[in-house]
Coordinates of C-alpha atoms in Angstrom, one line a residue:
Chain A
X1 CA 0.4 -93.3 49.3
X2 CA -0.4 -90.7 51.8
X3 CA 1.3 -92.8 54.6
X4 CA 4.2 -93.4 52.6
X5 CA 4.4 -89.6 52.5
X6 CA 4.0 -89.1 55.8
X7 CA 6.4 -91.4 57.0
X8 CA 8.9 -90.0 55.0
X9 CA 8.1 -86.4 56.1
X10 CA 8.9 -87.7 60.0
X11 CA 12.2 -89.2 58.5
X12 CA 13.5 -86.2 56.9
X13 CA 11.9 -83.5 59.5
X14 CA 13.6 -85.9 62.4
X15 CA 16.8 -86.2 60.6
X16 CA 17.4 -82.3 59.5
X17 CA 16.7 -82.3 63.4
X18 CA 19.0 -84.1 65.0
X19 CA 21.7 -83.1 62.4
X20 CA 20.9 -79.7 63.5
X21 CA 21.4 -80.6 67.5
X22 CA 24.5 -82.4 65.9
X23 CA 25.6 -79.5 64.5
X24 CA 25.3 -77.1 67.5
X25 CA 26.8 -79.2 69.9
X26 CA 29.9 -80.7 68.5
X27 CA 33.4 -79.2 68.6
X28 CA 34.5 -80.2 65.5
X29 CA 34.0 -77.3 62.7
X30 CA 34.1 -80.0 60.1
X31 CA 31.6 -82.2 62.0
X32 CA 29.5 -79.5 62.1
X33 CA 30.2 -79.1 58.6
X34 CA 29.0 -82.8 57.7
X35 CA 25.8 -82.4 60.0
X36 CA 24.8 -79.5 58.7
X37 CA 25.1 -81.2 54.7
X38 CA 22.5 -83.9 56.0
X39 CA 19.9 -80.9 57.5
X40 CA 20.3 -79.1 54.1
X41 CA 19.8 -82.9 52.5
X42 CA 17.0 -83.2 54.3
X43 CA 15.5 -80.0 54.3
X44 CA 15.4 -80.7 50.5
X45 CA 14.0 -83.9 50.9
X46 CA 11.1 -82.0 52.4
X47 CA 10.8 -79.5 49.9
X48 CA 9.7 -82.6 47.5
X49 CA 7.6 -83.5 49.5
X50 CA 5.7 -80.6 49.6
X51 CA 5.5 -80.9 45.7
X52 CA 8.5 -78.0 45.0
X53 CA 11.0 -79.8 43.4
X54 CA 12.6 -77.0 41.8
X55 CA 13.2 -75.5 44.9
X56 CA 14.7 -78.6 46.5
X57 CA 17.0 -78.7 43.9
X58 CA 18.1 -75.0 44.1
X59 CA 18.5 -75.8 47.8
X60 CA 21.2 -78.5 47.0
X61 CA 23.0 -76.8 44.3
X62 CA 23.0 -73.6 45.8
X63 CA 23.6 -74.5 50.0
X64 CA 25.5 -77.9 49.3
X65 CA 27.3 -77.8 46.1
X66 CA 27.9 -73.8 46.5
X67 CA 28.3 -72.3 50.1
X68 CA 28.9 -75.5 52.3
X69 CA 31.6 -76.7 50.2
X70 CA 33.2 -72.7 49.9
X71 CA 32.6 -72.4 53.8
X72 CA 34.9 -76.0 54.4
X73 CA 37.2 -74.8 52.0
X74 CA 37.7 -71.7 54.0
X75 CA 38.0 -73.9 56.9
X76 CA 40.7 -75.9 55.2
X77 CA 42.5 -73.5 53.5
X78 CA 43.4 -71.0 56.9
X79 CA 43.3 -73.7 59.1
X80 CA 45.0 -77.1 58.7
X81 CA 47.7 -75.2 56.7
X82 CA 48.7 -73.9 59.6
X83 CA 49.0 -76.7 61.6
X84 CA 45.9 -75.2 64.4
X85 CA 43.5 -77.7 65.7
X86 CA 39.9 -77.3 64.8
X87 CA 38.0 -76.5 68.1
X88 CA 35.0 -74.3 68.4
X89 CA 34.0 -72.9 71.4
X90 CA 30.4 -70.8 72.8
X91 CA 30.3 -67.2 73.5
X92 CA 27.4 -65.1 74.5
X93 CA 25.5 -67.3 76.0
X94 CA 23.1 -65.5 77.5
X95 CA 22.4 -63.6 74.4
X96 CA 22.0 -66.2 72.4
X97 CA 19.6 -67.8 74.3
X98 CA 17.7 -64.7 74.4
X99 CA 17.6 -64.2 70.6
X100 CA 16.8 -68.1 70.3
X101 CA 13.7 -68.3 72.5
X102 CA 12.3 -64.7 71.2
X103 CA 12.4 -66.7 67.6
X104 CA 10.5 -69.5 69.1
X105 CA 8.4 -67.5 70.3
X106 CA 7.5 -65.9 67.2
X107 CA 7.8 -69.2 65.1
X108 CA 4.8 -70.7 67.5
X109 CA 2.7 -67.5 67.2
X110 CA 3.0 -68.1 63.5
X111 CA 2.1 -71.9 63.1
X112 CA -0.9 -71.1 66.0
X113 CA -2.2 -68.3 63.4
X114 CA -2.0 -69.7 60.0
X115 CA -5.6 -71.6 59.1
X116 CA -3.8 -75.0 58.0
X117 CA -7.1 -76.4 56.9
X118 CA -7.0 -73.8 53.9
X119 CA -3.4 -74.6 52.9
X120 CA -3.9 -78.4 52.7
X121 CA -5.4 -79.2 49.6
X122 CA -5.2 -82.3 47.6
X123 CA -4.1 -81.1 44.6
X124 CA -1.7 -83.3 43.0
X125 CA 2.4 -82.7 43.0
X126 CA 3.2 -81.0 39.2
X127 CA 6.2 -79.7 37.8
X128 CA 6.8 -76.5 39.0
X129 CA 9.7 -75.2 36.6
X130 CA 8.2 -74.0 33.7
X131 CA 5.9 -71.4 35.6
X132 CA 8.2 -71.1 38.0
X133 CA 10.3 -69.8 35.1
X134 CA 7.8 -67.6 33.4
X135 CA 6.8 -65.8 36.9
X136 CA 10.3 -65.4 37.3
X137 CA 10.8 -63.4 33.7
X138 CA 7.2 -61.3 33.8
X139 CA 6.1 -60.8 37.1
X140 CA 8.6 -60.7 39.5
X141 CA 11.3 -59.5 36.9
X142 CA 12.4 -56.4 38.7
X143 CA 13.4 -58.5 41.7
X144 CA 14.9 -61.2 39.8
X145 CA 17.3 -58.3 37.9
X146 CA 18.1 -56.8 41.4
X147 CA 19.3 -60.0 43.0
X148 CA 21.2 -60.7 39.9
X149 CA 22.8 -56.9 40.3
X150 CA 23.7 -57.7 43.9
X151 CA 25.3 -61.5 42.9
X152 CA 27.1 -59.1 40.4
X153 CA 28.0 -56.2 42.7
X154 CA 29.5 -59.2 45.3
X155 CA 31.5 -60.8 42.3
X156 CA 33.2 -57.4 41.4
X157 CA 33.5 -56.8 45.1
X158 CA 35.3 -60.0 45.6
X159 CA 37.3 -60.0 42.6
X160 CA 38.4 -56.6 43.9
X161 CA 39.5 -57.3 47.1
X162 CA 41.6 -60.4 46.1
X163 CA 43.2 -58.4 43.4
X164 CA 44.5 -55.8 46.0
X165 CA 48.1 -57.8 47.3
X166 CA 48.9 -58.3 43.5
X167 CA 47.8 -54.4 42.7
X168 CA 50.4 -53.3 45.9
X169 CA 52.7 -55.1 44.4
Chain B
X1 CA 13.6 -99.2 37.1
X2 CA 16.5 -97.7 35.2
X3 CA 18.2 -98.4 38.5
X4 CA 18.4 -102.1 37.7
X5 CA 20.0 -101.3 34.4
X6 CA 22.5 -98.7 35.5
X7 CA 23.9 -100.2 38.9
X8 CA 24.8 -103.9 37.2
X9 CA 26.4 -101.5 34.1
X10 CA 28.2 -99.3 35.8
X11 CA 30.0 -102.3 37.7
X12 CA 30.3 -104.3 34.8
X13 CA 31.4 -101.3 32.6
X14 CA 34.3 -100.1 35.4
X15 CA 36.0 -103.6 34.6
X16 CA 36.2 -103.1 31.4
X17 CA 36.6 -99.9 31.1
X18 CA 40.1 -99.8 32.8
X19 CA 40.8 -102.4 31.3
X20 CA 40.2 -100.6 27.9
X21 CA 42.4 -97.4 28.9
X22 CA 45.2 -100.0 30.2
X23 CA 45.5 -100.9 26.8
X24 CA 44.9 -97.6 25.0
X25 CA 47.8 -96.5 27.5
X26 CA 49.7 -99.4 26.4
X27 CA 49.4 -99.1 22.8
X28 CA 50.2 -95.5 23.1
X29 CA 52.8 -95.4 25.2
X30 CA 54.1 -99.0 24.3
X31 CA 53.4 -100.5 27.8
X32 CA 53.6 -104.0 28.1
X33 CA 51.9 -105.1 31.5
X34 CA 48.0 -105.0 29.9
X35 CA 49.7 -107.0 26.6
X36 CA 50.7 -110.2 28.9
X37 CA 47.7 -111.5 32.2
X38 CA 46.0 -114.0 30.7
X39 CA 44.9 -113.6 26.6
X40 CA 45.3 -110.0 25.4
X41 CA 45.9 -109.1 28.8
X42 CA 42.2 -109.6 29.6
X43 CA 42.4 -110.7 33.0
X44 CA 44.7 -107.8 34.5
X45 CA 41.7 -105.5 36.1
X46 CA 40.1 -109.0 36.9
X47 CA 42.9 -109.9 38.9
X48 CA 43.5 -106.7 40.5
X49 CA 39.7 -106.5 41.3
X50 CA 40.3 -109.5 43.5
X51 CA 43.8 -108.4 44.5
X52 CA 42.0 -104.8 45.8
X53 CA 39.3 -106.4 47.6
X54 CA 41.4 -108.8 49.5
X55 CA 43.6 -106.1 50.6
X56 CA 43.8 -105.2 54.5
X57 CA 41.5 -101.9 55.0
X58 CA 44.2 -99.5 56.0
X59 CA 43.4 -96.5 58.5
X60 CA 45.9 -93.8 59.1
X61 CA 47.0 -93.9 62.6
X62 CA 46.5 -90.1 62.6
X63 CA 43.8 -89.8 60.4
X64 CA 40.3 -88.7 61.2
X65 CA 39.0 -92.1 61.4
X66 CA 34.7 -91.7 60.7
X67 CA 35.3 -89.4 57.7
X68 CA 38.1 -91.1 56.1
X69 CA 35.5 -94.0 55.9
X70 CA 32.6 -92.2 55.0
X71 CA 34.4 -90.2 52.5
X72 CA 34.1 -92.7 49.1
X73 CA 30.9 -93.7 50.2
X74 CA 30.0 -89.9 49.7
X75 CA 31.7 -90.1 46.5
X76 CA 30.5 -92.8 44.5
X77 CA 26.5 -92.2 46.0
X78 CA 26.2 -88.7 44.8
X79 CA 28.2 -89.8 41.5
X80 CA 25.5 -92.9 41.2
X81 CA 22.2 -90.8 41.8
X82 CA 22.8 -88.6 39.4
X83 CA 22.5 -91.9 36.8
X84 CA 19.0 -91.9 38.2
X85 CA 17.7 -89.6 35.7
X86 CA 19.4 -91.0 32.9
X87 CA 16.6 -92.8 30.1
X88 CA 17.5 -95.9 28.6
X89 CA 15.5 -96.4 25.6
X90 CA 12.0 -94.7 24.0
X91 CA 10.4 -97.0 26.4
X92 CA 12.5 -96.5 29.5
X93 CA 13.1 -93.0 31.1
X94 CA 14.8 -92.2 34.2
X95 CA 13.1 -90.6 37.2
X96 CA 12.7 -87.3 38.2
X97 CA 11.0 -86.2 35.2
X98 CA 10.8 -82.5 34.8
X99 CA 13.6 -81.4 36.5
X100 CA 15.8 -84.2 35.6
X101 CA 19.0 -82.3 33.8
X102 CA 19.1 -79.5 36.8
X103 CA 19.0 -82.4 39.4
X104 CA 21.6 -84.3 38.0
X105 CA 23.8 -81.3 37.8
X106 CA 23.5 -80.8 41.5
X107 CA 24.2 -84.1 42.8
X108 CA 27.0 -84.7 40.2
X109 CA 28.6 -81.1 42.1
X110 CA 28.0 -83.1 45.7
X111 CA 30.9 -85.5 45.3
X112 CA 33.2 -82.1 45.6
X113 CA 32.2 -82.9 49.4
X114 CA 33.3 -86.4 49.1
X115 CA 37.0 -85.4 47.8
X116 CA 37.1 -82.5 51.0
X117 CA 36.0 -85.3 53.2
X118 CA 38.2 -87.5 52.0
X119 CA 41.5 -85.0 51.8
X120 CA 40.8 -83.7 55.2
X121 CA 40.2 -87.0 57.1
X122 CA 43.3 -88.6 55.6
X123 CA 45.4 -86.2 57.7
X124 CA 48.7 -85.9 54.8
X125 CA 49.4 -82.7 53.0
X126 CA 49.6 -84.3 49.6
X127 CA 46.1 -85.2 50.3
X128 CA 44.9 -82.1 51.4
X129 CA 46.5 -80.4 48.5
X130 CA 44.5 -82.5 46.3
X131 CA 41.4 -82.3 47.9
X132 CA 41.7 -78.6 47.8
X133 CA 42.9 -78.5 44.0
X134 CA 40.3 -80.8 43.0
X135 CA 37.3 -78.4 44.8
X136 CA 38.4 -75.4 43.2
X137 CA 39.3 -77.3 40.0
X138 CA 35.4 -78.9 39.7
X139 CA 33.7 -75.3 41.1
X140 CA 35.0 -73.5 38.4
X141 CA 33.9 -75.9 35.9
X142 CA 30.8 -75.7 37.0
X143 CA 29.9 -72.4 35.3
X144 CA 30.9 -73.1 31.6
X145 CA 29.5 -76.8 31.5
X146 CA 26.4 -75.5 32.9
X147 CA 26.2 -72.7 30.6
X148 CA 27.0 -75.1 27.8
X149 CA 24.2 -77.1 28.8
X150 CA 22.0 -74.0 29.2
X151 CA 22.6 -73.6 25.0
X152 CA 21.0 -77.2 24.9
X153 CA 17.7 -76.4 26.5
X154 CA 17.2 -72.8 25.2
X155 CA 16.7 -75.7 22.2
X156 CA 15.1 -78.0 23.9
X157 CA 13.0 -75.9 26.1
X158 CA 12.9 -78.8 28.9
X159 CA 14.9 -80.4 31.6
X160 CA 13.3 -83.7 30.8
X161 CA 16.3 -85.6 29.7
X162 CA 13.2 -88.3 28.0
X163 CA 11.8 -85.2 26.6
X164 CA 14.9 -83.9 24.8
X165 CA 15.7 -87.6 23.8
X166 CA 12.6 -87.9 22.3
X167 CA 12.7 -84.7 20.3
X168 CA 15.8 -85.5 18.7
X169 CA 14.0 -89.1 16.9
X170 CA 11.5 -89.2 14.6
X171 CA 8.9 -89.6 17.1
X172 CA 9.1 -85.4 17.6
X173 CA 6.3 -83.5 17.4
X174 CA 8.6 -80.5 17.2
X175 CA 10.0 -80.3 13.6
X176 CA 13.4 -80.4 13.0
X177 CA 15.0 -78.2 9.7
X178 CA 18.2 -78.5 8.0
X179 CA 20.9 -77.7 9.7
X180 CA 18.4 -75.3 12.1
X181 CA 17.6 -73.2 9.2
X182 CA 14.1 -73.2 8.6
X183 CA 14.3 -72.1 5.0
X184 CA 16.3 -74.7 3.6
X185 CA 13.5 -77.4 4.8
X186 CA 12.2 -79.9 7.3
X187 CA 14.3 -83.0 8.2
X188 CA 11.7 -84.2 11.1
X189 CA 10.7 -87.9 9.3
X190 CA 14.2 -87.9 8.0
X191 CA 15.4 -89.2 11.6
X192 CA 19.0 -90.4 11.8
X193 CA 21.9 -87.4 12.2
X194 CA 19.5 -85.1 10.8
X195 CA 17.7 -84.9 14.1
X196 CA 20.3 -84.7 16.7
X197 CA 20.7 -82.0 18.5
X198 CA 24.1 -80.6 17.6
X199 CA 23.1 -81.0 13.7
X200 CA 19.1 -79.1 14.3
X201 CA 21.7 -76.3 16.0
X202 CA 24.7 -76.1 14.4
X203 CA 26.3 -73.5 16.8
X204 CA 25.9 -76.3 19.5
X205 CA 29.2 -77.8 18.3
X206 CA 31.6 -75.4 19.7
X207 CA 29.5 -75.8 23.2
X208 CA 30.0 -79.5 22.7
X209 CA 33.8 -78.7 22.5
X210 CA 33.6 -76.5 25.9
X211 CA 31.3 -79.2 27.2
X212 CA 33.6 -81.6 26.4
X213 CA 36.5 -79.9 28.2
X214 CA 34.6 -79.0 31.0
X215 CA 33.3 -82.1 31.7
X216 CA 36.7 -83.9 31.6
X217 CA 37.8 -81.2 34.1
X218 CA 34.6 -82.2 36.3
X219 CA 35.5 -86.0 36.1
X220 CA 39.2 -85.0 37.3
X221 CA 41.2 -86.7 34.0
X222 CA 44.1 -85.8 32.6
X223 CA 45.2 -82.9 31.0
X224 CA 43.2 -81.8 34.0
X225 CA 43.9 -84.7 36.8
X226 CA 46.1 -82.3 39.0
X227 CA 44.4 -83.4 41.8
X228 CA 45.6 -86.6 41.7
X229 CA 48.8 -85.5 40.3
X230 CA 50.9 -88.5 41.0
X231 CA 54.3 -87.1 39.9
X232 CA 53.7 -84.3 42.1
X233 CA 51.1 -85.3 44.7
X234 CA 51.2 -89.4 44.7
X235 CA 47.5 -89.4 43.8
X236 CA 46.1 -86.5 45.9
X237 CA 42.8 -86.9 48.0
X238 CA 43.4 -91.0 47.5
X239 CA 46.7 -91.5 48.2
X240 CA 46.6 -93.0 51.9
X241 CA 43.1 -95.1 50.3
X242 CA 43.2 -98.9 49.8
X243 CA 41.6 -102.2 49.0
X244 CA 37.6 -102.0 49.5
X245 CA 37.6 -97.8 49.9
X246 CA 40.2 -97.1 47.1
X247 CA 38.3 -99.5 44.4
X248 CA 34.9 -97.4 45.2
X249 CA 36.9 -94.5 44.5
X250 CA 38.5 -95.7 41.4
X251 CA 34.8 -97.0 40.4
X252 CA 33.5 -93.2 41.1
X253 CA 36.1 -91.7 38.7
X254 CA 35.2 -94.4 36.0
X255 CA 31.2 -93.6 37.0
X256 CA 31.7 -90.2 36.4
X257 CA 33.3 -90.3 32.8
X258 CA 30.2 -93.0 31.9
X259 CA 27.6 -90.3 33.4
X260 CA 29.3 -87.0 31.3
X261 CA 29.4 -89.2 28.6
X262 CA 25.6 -90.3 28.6
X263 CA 25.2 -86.9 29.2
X264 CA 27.2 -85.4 26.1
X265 CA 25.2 -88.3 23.8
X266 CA 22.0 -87.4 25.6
X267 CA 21.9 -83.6 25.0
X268 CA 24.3 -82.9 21.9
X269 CA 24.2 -86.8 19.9
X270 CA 20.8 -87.8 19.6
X271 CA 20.7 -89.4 22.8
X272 CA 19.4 -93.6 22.0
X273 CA 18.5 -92.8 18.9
X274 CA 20.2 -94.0 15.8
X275 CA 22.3 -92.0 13.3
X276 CA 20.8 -93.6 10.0
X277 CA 19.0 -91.3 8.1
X278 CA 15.2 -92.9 6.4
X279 CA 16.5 -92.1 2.9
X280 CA 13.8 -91.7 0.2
X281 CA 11.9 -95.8 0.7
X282 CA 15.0 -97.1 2.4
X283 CA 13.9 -96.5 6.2
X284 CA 17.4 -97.0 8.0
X285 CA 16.0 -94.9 11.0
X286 CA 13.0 -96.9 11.2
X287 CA 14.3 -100.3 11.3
X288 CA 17.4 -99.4 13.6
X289 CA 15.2 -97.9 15.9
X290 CA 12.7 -100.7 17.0
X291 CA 9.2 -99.7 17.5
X292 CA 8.1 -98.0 21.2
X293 CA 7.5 -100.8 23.5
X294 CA 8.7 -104.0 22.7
X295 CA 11.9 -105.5 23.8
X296 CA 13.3 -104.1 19.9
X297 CA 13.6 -100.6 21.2
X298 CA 15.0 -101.7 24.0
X299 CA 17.6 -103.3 22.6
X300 CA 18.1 -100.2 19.8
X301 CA 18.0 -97.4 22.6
X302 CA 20.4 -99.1 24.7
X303 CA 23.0 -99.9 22.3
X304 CA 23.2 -96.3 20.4
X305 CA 23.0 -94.5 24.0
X306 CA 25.6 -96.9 25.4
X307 CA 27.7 -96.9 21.7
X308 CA 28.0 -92.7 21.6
X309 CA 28.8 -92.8 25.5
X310 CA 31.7 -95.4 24.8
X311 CA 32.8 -93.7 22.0
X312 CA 33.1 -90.7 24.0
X313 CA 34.8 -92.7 27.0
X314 CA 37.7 -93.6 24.2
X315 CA 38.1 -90.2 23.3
X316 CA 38.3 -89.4 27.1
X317 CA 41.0 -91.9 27.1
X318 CA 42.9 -90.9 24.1
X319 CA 43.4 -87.3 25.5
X320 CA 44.4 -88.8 28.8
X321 CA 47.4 -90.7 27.3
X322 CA 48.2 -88.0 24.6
X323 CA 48.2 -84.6 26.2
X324 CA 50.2 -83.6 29.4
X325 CA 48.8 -82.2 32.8
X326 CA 48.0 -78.6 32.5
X327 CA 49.3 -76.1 35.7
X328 CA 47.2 -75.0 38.2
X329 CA 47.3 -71.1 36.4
X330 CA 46.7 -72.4 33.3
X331 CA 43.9 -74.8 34.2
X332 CA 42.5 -71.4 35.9
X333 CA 43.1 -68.9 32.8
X334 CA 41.6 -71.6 30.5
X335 CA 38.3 -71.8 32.7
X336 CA 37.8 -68.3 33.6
X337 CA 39.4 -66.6 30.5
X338 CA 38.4 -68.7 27.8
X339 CA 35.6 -71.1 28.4
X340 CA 33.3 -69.1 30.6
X341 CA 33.1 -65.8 28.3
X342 CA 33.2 -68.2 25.0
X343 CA 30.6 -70.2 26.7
X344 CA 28.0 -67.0 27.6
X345 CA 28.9 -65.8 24.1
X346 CA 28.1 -69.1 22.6
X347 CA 24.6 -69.0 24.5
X348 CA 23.9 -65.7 23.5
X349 CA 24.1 -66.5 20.2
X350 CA 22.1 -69.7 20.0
X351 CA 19.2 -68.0 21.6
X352 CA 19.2 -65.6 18.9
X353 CA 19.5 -68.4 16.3
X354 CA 16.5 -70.1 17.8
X355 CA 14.6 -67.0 18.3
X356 CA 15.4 -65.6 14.5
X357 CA 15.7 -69.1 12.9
X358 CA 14.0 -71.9 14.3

């Protein structure tokens, strides 16, 4: 059972890889698009591995079914209309690269710090929803209200600035 | 397992099925084509099954030629996982278990992707526009069909869809009461339509309505199809599809209407139990529900489920062929205007009923 888990952690972590490399290089915007749907997919599939289903779910609905598809309908809407071809380019090079190796390097420090031994225990996968749910309302309510403030804040926001042609009008 | 049920079904069923809203069109709209092919016009889908998978695979010249084959492949897979939670019978539930009802609610949002894909590869502005109309169409429907499903579980207090199947039959632990009012007495070992869920809550029938409406919005059928459009965009995101690619897309539309409509029997119409009461000695719900385990509840389970989804199916149909397209405004104001705020107001109120009543 173990080995079947493992293998299938290599096979998702090796996937949301190389759709990631896929992603970076190509030229297409939709490509990239497509590419990054399979990291998110598999990113997910990792989550449930690691027992936190609810979170794997909240990945897909949220990152695939919410902001991947408004980010390509963005994409489609300005672009094709218009007749433009879809090609992406690199700037900032340099920079980039910087900023990318300083997070590696802080991404290794990390890994080399943590005491793995204490995280892996072999306590077996259960649903995590239902306390999920009650940390969510008791604990960590305050937090929970404020992101829901912001979501709300970003809704008015947007609702706002669409509204302003027809308001001129 | 429920795999081996639901693949061979939803196959089998897609046949049928348009063949079924061939002839609902027909006797409707007094067509004649489904009346003639072979008796009753049974063998029209058959012979346009083998006619469409015969067909030359055609590929735009201009079109983007990997997504415009990947595209119904995108749409019909996150369509079919999302029957992978789906129970069968007391004695056979789906997978996923606990978080079964917020994963298939996810995938079933994925095959939004599938449409873009599709729209965009095939390079044509009536596809595009469909593609396009069909994404904003199926995001805004999102938000009242979940929050009508939301009104189920502040019930049912689980995502299980096995869970909430079993506490509508008289296996519950949870008791049941009249109509969801405590006071006027327990209907738990009465079984039948006492039990189901939009009978326990009676305020769960107007989110049945906006469920309903929202889901034939999310399955893109008429009066909300405008992103297939034909009078106006010659089938939208499909039109440059045929043969092989264009029957999986067909079979993803019909897939869809069966999974809503397992859905809608699952969480508001006693999912595979039966609607006979136990009256007084006469024990309707015991004898048309088979006893847990062997092959009788099987057989029970799957023919209610399938029986309230069909039904369902036809009254997806009827609308179809009775009620014109709506515009792209009105399909907006009626989402955003009506069914969202009706929908939060409708789960505002069955909290309280469950909190105060219940």
């Amino acid at each position: 059972m173990s080995d079947m888990i493992t293998i299938a952690f290599y096979l998702f972590a090796g996937l949301s890889i190389i759709s990631g490399i896929f992603m970076i290089f190509t030229k297409n915007i939709l490509y990239a698009a497509f590419a990054l749907m399979f990291c998110f997919l598999s990113l997910a599939g990792i989550y449930v591995l690691l027992g936190a289903d609810f979170v794997a779910i909240t990945q897909l609905l949220v990152y695939v079914g919410g902001v991947l598809v408004l980010l390509i309908f963005g994409v489609m809407l300005t672009v094709r209309v218009e007749g433009k071809s879809l090609q992406t380019g690199s700037h900032l090079k340099w920079g980039g690269a910087l900023i990318g190796i300083l997070w590696i390097g802080i991404l290794v420090q990390l890994i080399l710090q943590v005491d793995w031994t204490a995280v892996m225990t072999d306590q077996p996968i259960e649903a995590s929803v239902n306390s999920i749910g009650k940390l969510l309302l008791s604990k960590y309510v305050i937090v929970f209200e404020l992101a829901g403030l912001l979501l709300l804040i970003g809704l008015v926001g947007a609702a706002y600035i669409a509204g302003a042609k027809i308001r001129t009008k | 397992m429920t795999f081996l049920f639901y693949l061979p079904l939803i196959l089998v069923y897609a046949v049928f099925a348009i063949y079924a809203e061939r002839k609902i069109a027909a006797f409707i709209q007094d067509r004649l084509g489904p009346m003639e092919v072979g008796r009753y016009g049974l063998l029209q889908t058959v012979a346009d099954l083998l006619k469409l998978l015969q067909k030359e695979d055609i590929i735009p010249a201009a079109a983007d030629r990997f997504m415009f084959r990947v595209a119904p492949f995108l749409i019909f897979v996150s369509i079919f996982v999302g029957f992978s939670v789906l129970p069968v019978s007391a004695s056979m539930a789906g997978s996923g278990a606990s978080t079964g009802l917020y994963f298939l609610l996810a995938f079933v949002s994925l095959d939004v992707l599938g449409m873009l894909f599709a729209g965009w590869g095939s390079n044509n502005k009536y596809a595009l526009y469909g593609a396009m109309r069909s994404v904003a169409q199926i995001v805004s429907y999102e938000i009242p069909l979940s929050l009508s499903v939301l009104s189920v579980i502040v019930l049912s207090q689980s995502l299980d869809l096995q869970e909430i199947s079993f506490q509508q039959s008289i296996w519950s632990d949870q008791k049941s009461y009249l109509l969801g009012i405590s006071a006027l007495g327990e209907v738990s070992s009465w079984g039948g339509f006492f039990t189901w869920n939009i009978i326990r809550l009676p305020i769960l029938v107007p989110v049945f309505v906006i469920y309903f409406i929202a889901s034939l919005a999310e399955s893109n059928r008429a009066p909300f199809d405008l992103a297939e459009a034909e009078s106006e965009l010659i089938g939208g995101f499909h039109t440059e599809y045929s043969g092989f690619r264009w029957a999986l897309i067909m079979l993803a539309e019909y897939g869809m209407m069966l999974l809503v409509s397992i859905l809608a029997a699952i969480l508001f119409l006693g999912s595979w139990n039966s609607p006979l009461p136990n009256i007084g000695t006469v024990k309707l719900a015991e004898w048309t529900n088979g006893s847990i385990g062997t092959w009788t509840s099987y057989a029970w389970g799957s023919f209610w489920l399938l029986s309230k989804a069909f039904l369902l199916i036809f009254v997806q149909m009827w609308v179809r062929w009775t009620y014109p397209r709506l515009r792209v405004d009105q399909l907006m104001n009626l989402c955003w205007k009506y069914l969202t705020p009706a929908a939060l107001l409708l789960l505002l109120l069955s909290a309280v009923w469950v909190l105060s009543w219940v």
